[in-house]
PDB file of C-alpha atoms in Angstrom:
ATOM      1  CA  UNK A   1      31.003 -11.012  42.345  1.00  0.00           C
ATOM      2  CA  UNK A   2      32.221  -9.804  38.936  1.00  0.00           C
ATOM      3  CA  UNK A   3      30.572 -12.802  37.260  1.00  0.00           C
ATOM      4  CA  UNK A   4      27.213 -11.813  38.773  1.00  0.00           C
ATOM      5  CA  UNK A   5      27.533  -8.211  37.500  1.00  0.00           C
ATOM      6  CA  UNK A   6      28.581  -9.432  34.078  1.00  0.00           C
ATOM      7  CA  UNK A   7      25.639 -11.826  33.971  1.00  0.00           C
ATOM      8  CA  UNK A   8      23.184  -9.030  34.923  1.00  0.00           C
ATOM      9  CA  UNK A   9      24.726  -6.754  32.318  1.00  0.00           C
ATOM     10  CA  UNK A  10      24.420  -9.420  29.619  1.00  0.00           C
ATOM     11  CA  UNK A  11      20.748 -10.027  30.533  1.00  0.00           C
ATOM     12  CA  UNK A  12      20.059  -6.283  30.202  1.00  0.00           C
ATOM     13  CA  UNK A  13      21.811  -6.133  26.820  1.00  0.00           C
ATOM     14  CA  UNK A  14      19.885  -9.206  25.652  1.00  0.00           C
ATOM     15  CA  UNK A  15      16.617  -7.556  26.735  1.00  0.00           C
ATOM     16  CA  UNK A  16      17.464  -4.395  24.808  1.00  0.00           C
ATOM     17  CA  UNK A  17      18.370  -6.412  21.702  1.00  0.00           C
ATOM     18  CA  UNK A  18      15.071  -8.325  21.894  1.00  0.00           C
ATOM     19  CA  UNK A  19      13.175  -5.013  22.170  1.00  0.00           C
ATOM     20  CA  UNK A  20      15.031  -3.592  19.155  1.00  0.00           C
ATOM     21  CA  UNK A  21      14.403  -6.748  17.121  1.00  0.00           C
ATOM     22  CA  UNK A  22      10.697  -6.636  18.028  1.00  0.00           C
ATOM     23  CA  UNK A  23      10.373  -3.016  16.856  1.00  0.00           C
ATOM     24  CA  UNK A  24      12.299  -3.776  13.642  1.00  0.00           C
ATOM     25  CA  UNK A  25      10.096  -6.791  12.915  1.00  0.00           C
ATOM     26  CA  UNK A  26       6.963  -4.697  13.469  1.00  0.00           C
ATOM     27  CA  UNK A  27       8.113  -2.202  10.804  1.00  0.00           C
ATOM     28  CA  UNK A  28       8.939  -4.915   8.289  1.00  0.00           C
ATOM     29  CA  UNK A  29       5.818  -6.915   9.090  1.00  0.00           C
ATOM     30  CA  UNK A  30       3.407  -4.296   7.697  1.00  0.00           C
ATOM     31  CA  UNK A  31       4.858  -4.601   4.197  1.00  0.00           C
ATOM     32  CA  UNK A  32       5.090  -8.392   4.443  1.00  0.00           C
ATOM     33  CA  UNK A  33       1.631  -8.718   5.987  1.00  0.00           C
ATOM     34  CA  UNK A  34      -0.168  -6.863   3.183  1.00  0.00           C
ATOM     35  CA  UNK A  35       1.857  -8.274   0.262  1.00  0.00           C
ATOM     36  CA  UNK A  36      -0.411 -11.302  -0.424  1.00  0.00           C
ATOM     37  CA  UNK A  37      -3.368  -8.903  -0.865  1.00  0.00           C
ATOM     38  CA  UNK A  38      -1.600  -6.725  -3.451  1.00  0.00           C
ATOM     39  CA  UNK A  39      -1.175  -7.944  -7.024  1.00  0.00           C
ATOM     40  CA  UNK A  40       0.185  -6.735 -10.323  1.00  0.00           C
ATOM     41  CA  UNK A  41      -2.335  -6.286 -13.160  1.00  0.00           C
ATOM     42  CA  UNK A  42      -1.622  -5.537 -16.806  1.00  0.00           C
ATOM     43  CA  UNK A  43      -3.050  -5.032 -20.246  1.00  0.00           C
ATOM     44  CA  UNK A  44      -1.012  -5.956 -23.309  1.00  0.00           C
ATOM     45  CA  UNK A  45       1.484  -3.145 -22.703  1.00  0.00           C
ATOM     46  CA  UNK A  46       0.679  -1.415 -19.430  1.00  0.00           C
ATOM     47  CA  UNK A  47       1.259  -2.533 -15.825  1.00  0.00           C
ATOM     48  CA  UNK A  48      -0.417  -1.326 -12.630  1.00  0.00           C
ATOM     49  CA  UNK A  49      -1.199  -2.518  -9.125  1.00  0.00           C
ATOM     50  CA  UNK A  50      -4.479  -3.688  -7.581  1.00  0.00           C
ATOM     51  CA  UNK A  51      -5.478  -4.952  -4.152  1.00  0.00           C
ATOM     52  CA  UNK A  52      -8.167  -7.188  -2.705  1.00  0.00           C
ATOM     53  CA  UNK A  53     -11.098  -5.462  -0.981  1.00  0.00           C
ATOM     54  CA  UNK A  54     -13.255  -8.621  -1.027  1.00  0.00           C
ATOM     55  CA  UNK A  55     -12.291 -12.280  -1.593  1.00  0.00           C
ATOM     56  CA  UNK A  56     -12.837 -12.064  -5.396  1.00  0.00           C
ATOM     57  CA  UNK A  57     -12.773  -8.268  -5.901  1.00  0.00           C
ATOM     58  CA  UNK A  58      -9.855  -5.997  -6.622  1.00  0.00           C
ATOM     59  CA  UNK A  59      -9.624  -2.211  -6.332  1.00  0.00           C
ATOM     60  CA  UNK A  60      -7.349  -0.310  -8.713  1.00  0.00           C
ATOM     61  CA  UNK A  61      -7.044   3.108 -10.372  1.00  0.00           C
ATOM     62  CA  UNK A  62      -9.515   3.742 -13.234  1.00  0.00           C
ATOM     63  CA  UNK A  63      -6.726   4.942 -15.520  1.00  0.00           C
ATOM     64  CA  UNK A  64      -5.178   1.446 -15.184  1.00  0.00           C
ATOM     65  CA  UNK A  65      -8.186  -0.239 -16.775  1.00  0.00           C
ATOM     66  CA  UNK A  66      -7.321  -0.968 -20.386  1.00  0.00           C
ATOM     67  CA  UNK A  67      -9.153  -4.112 -21.404  1.00  0.00           C
ATOM     68  CA  UNK A  68      -8.393  -6.930 -21.665  1.00  0.00           C
ATOM     69  CA  UNK A  69      -6.859  -6.817 -18.189  1.00  0.00           C
ATOM     70  CA  UNK A  70      -5.013  -9.760 -16.596  1.00  0.00           C
ATOM     71  CA  UNK A  71      -3.159 -10.563 -13.419  1.00  0.00           C
ATOM     72  CA  UNK A  72       0.422 -11.841 -13.198  1.00  0.00           C
ATOM     73  CA  UNK A  73      -0.793 -15.458 -13.525  1.00  0.00           C
ATOM     74  CA  UNK A  74      -2.579 -14.454 -16.774  1.00  0.00           C
ATOM     75  CA  UNK A  75      -6.070 -14.778 -15.278  1.00  0.00           C
ATOM     76  CA  UNK A  76      -8.634 -12.580 -17.020  1.00  0.00           C
ATOM     77  CA  UNK A  77     -10.053  -9.791 -14.827  1.00  0.00           C
ATOM     78  CA  UNK A  78     -13.613  -8.536 -15.314  1.00  0.00           C
ATOM     79  CA  UNK A  79     -14.481  -4.850 -14.902  1.00  0.00           C
ATOM     80  CA  UNK A  80     -17.356  -4.414 -12.414  1.00  0.00           C
ATOM     81  CA  UNK A  81     -17.478  -0.612 -12.080  1.00  0.00           C
ATOM     82  CA  UNK A  82     -15.494   2.557 -12.750  1.00  0.00           C
ATOM     83  CA  UNK A  83     -15.582   5.914 -10.956  1.00  0.00           C
ATOM     84  CA  UNK A  84     -13.623   8.324 -13.160  1.00  0.00           C
ATOM     85  CA  UNK A  85     -14.169  11.251 -10.744  1.00  0.00           C
ATOM     86  CA  UNK A  86     -12.270   9.365  -8.049  1.00  0.00           C
ATOM     87  CA  UNK A  87     -10.014   7.456 -10.500  1.00  0.00           C
ATOM     88  CA  UNK A  88     -11.032   4.100  -9.019  1.00  0.00           C
ATOM     89  CA  UNK A  89     -12.191   0.840 -10.567  1.00  0.00           C
ATOM     90  CA  UNK A  90     -13.530  -2.401  -9.169  1.00  0.00           C
ATOM     91  CA  UNK A  91     -12.513  -5.686 -10.814  1.00  0.00           C
ATOM     92  CA  UNK A  92     -13.637  -9.292 -10.403  1.00  0.00           C
ATOM     93  CA  UNK A  93     -10.948 -11.975 -10.270  1.00  0.00           C
ATOM     94  CA  UNK A  94     -11.372 -15.751 -10.368  1.00  0.00           C
ATOM     95  CA  UNK A  95      -8.624 -16.049  -7.742  1.00  0.00           C
ATOM     96  CA  UNK A  96      -9.681 -15.659  -4.117  1.00  0.00           C
ATOM     97  CA  UNK A  97      -7.501 -13.433  -1.978  1.00  0.00           C
ATOM     98  CA  UNK A  98      -7.338 -11.952   1.497  1.00  0.00           C
ATOM     99  CA  UNK A  99      -8.960  -8.479   1.470  1.00  0.00           C
ATOM    100  CA  UNK A 100      -7.281  -5.489   3.067  1.00  0.00           C
ATOM    101  CA  UNK A 101      -9.233  -3.527   5.671  1.00  0.00           C
ATOM    102  CA  UNK A 102     -10.461  -0.114   4.525  1.00  0.00           C
ATOM    103  CA  UNK A 103      -9.990   2.643   7.123  1.00  0.00           C
ATOM    104  CA  UNK A 104     -13.394   4.221   7.764  1.00  0.00           C
ATOM    105  CA  UNK A 105     -12.552   6.860  10.382  1.00  0.00           C
ATOM    106  CA  UNK A 106     -10.734  10.160   9.947  1.00  0.00           C
ATOM    107  CA  UNK A 107      -7.129  10.423   8.849  1.00  0.00           C
ATOM    108  CA  UNK A 108      -4.802  13.277   9.592  1.00  0.00           C
ATOM    109  CA  UNK A 109      -2.538  15.648   7.729  1.00  0.00           C
ATOM    110  CA  UNK A 110       1.139  14.649   8.048  1.00  0.00           C
ATOM    111  CA  UNK A 111       0.180  11.092   9.031  1.00  0.00           C
ATOM    112  CA  UNK A 112       2.849   8.519   8.194  1.00  0.00           C
ATOM    113  CA  UNK A 113       1.658   6.341   5.327  1.00  0.00           C
ATOM    114  CA  UNK A 114       2.942   3.518   3.133  1.00  0.00           C
ATOM    115  CA  UNK A 115       2.237   3.004  -0.583  1.00  0.00           C
ATOM    116  CA  UNK A 116       2.733  -0.558  -1.836  1.00  0.00           C
ATOM    117  CA  UNK A 117       2.715  -1.952  -5.345  1.00  0.00           C
ATOM    118  CA  UNK A 118       4.684  -3.069  -8.357  1.00  0.00           C
ATOM    119  CA  UNK A 119       6.705  -0.130  -9.722  1.00  0.00           C
ATOM    120  CA  UNK A 120       7.573  -0.501 -13.389  1.00  0.00           C
ATOM    121  CA  UNK A 121      11.121   0.923 -13.429  1.00  0.00           C
ATOM    122  CA  UNK A 122      11.075   0.710 -17.216  1.00  0.00           C
ATOM    123  CA  UNK A 123       9.623  -2.809 -17.333  1.00  0.00           C
ATOM    124  CA  UNK A 124       6.119  -3.414 -18.671  1.00  0.00           C
ATOM    125  CA  UNK A 125       5.114  -6.269 -16.365  1.00  0.00           C
ATOM    126  CA  UNK A 126       6.551  -8.627 -13.747  1.00  0.00           C
ATOM    127  CA  UNK A 127       8.214  -5.944 -11.654  1.00  0.00           C
ATOM    128  CA  UNK A 128       9.157  -6.487  -8.012  1.00  0.00           C
ATOM    129  CA  UNK A 129       6.898  -5.744  -5.036  1.00  0.00           C
ATOM    130  CA  UNK A 130       7.880  -2.566  -3.224  1.00  0.00           C
ATOM    131  CA  UNK A 131       6.615  -0.313  -0.443  1.00  0.00           C
ATOM    132  CA  UNK A 132       7.565   3.307   0.043  1.00  0.00           C
ATOM    133  CA  UNK A 133       6.933   5.521   3.063  1.00  0.00           C
ATOM    134  CA  UNK A 134       5.712   9.099   3.110  1.00  0.00           C
ATOM    135  CA  UNK A 135       3.231  11.485   4.750  1.00  0.00           C
ATOM    136  CA  UNK A 136      -0.216  12.807   3.932  1.00  0.00           C
ATOM    137  CA  UNK A 137       0.023  16.449   2.835  1.00  0.00           C
ATOM    138  CA  UNK A 138      -3.444  17.845   1.991  1.00  0.00           C
ATOM    139  CA  UNK A 139      -6.933  17.068   0.739  1.00  0.00           C
ATOM    140  CA  UNK A 140      -9.680  18.306  -1.578  1.00  0.00           C
ATOM    141  CA  UNK A 141     -13.119  16.978  -2.577  1.00  0.00           C
ATOM    142  CA  UNK A 142     -11.882  13.755  -4.207  1.00  0.00           C
ATOM    143  CA  UNK A 143      -8.195  13.373  -3.438  1.00  0.00           C
ATOM    144  CA  UNK A 144      -5.650  13.097  -0.674  1.00  0.00           C
ATOM    145  CA  UNK A 145      -2.181  14.401  -1.490  1.00  0.00           C
ATOM    146  CA  UNK A 146       0.856  12.584  -0.135  1.00  0.00           C
ATOM    147  CA  UNK A 147       4.591  13.178  -0.262  1.00  0.00           C
ATOM    148  CA  UNK A 148       6.306  11.641  -3.281  1.00  0.00           C
ATOM    149  CA  UNK A 149       6.726   8.002  -2.410  1.00  0.00           C
ATOM    150  CA  UNK A 150       5.232   5.968  -5.235  1.00  0.00           C
ATOM    151  CA  UNK A 151       6.669   5.191  -8.639  1.00  0.00           C
ATOM    152  CA  UNK A 152       4.982   4.582 -12.005  1.00  0.00           C
ATOM    153  CA  UNK A 153       3.337   1.155 -11.986  1.00  0.00           C
ATOM    154  CA  UNK A 154       2.231   1.588  -8.375  1.00  0.00           C
ATOM    155  CA  UNK A 155      -0.945   3.312  -9.573  1.00  0.00           C
ATOM    156  CA  UNK A 156      -3.931   1.361  -8.303  1.00  0.00           C
ATOM    157  CA  UNK A 157      -2.082   0.159  -5.221  1.00  0.00           C
ATOM    158  CA  UNK A 158      -3.181   0.943  -1.675  1.00  0.00           C
ATOM    159  CA  UNK A 159      -2.090   3.840   0.507  1.00  0.00           C
ATOM    160  CA  UNK A 160      -1.925   2.355   4.006  1.00  0.00           C
ATOM    161  CA  UNK A 161      -1.773   3.818   7.491  1.00  0.00           C
ATOM    162  CA  UNK A 162       0.535   2.404  10.183  1.00  0.00           C
ATOM    163  CA  UNK A 163      -2.092  -0.230  11.060  1.00  0.00           C
ATOM    164  CA  UNK A 164      -2.159  -1.538   7.469  1.00  0.00           C
ATOM    165  CA  UNK A 165      -5.616  -0.098   6.781  1.00  0.00           C
ATOM    166  CA  UNK A 166      -6.331   1.316   3.313  1.00  0.00           C
ATOM    167  CA  UNK A 167      -6.719   5.105   3.192  1.00  0.00           C
ATOM    168  CA  UNK A 168      -6.998   5.312  -0.590  1.00  0.00           C
ATOM    169  CA  UNK A 169      -5.823   4.222  -4.032  1.00  0.00           C
ATOM    170  CA  UNK A 170      -2.558   5.526  -5.512  1.00  0.00           C
ATOM    171  CA  UNK A 171      -3.675   7.526  -8.535  1.00  0.00           C
ATOM    172  CA  UNK A 172      -1.074   9.859 -10.071  1.00  0.00           C
ATOM    173  CA  UNK A 173       1.354  12.758  -9.724  1.00  0.00           C
ATOM    174  CA  UNK A 174       0.478  16.324  -8.760  1.00  0.00           C
ATOM    175  CA  UNK A 175       3.327  18.793  -9.328  1.00  0.00           C
ATOM    176  CA  UNK A 176       6.224  19.315  -6.915  1.00  0.00           C
ATOM    177  CA  UNK A 177       6.692  15.527  -6.665  1.00  0.00           C
ATOM    178  CA  UNK A 178       3.508  14.846  -4.653  1.00  0.00           C
ATOM    179  CA  UNK A 179       1.324  11.792  -5.250  1.00  0.00           C
ATOM    180  CA  UNK A 180      -2.438  11.989  -5.642  1.00  0.00           C
ATOM    181  CA  UNK A 181      -4.403   9.389  -3.738  1.00  0.00           C
ATOM    182  CA  UNK A 182      -8.103   8.709  -4.335  1.00  0.00           C
ATOM    183  CA  UNK A 183      -9.346   8.878  -0.782  1.00  0.00           C
ATOM    184  CA  UNK A 184     -11.656   6.453   1.003  1.00  0.00           C
ATOM    185  CA  UNK A 185     -12.024   8.147   4.402  1.00  0.00           C
ATOM    186  CA  UNK A 186     -12.248  11.724   5.600  1.00  0.00           C
ATOM    187  CA  UNK A 187      -9.472  13.944   6.887  1.00  0.00           C
ATOM    188  CA  UNK A 188      -9.240  15.930  10.111  1.00  0.00           C
ATOM    189  CA  UNK A 189      -7.389  19.202   9.556  1.00  0.00           C
TER     190      UNK A 189
END
């Protein structure tokens, strides 16, 4: 009788552990899932992040575009367009990649978000991939403001919602430690 109770107890514990592992994997998977679509770009002395929005097109921050611009594999990147009002730029790359999905619908204040990229940490290029979590804080005509969660070098990287959809492009700092994100969607307040 005790062996049967012990066996039932162990099955319950195993079920709980599987559920915990599944939730943990789901949190890690977002960062791992989007990593192949996010690359480091650099000029001769300046590193930033970019991400695929089409098989041969990269989105980055306009202030990152200092020609000539190259990726980590030293492929030359061609500037297709720049929108200085929104601090965004579109680049052509000879390397095909998997595009991220751009979120078209509304996004919400205090929504949990993830910024991914290649923070410099004092290095010019070849930094390590990193993702940092935060929340959306406010919005104006061009920009979404998010809690401080992105480091220098992550400019041009995507701001993602929990589904891995792009909400905007990491752009810069705005006082009090908040990040400015060039927005793609619209925000419900």
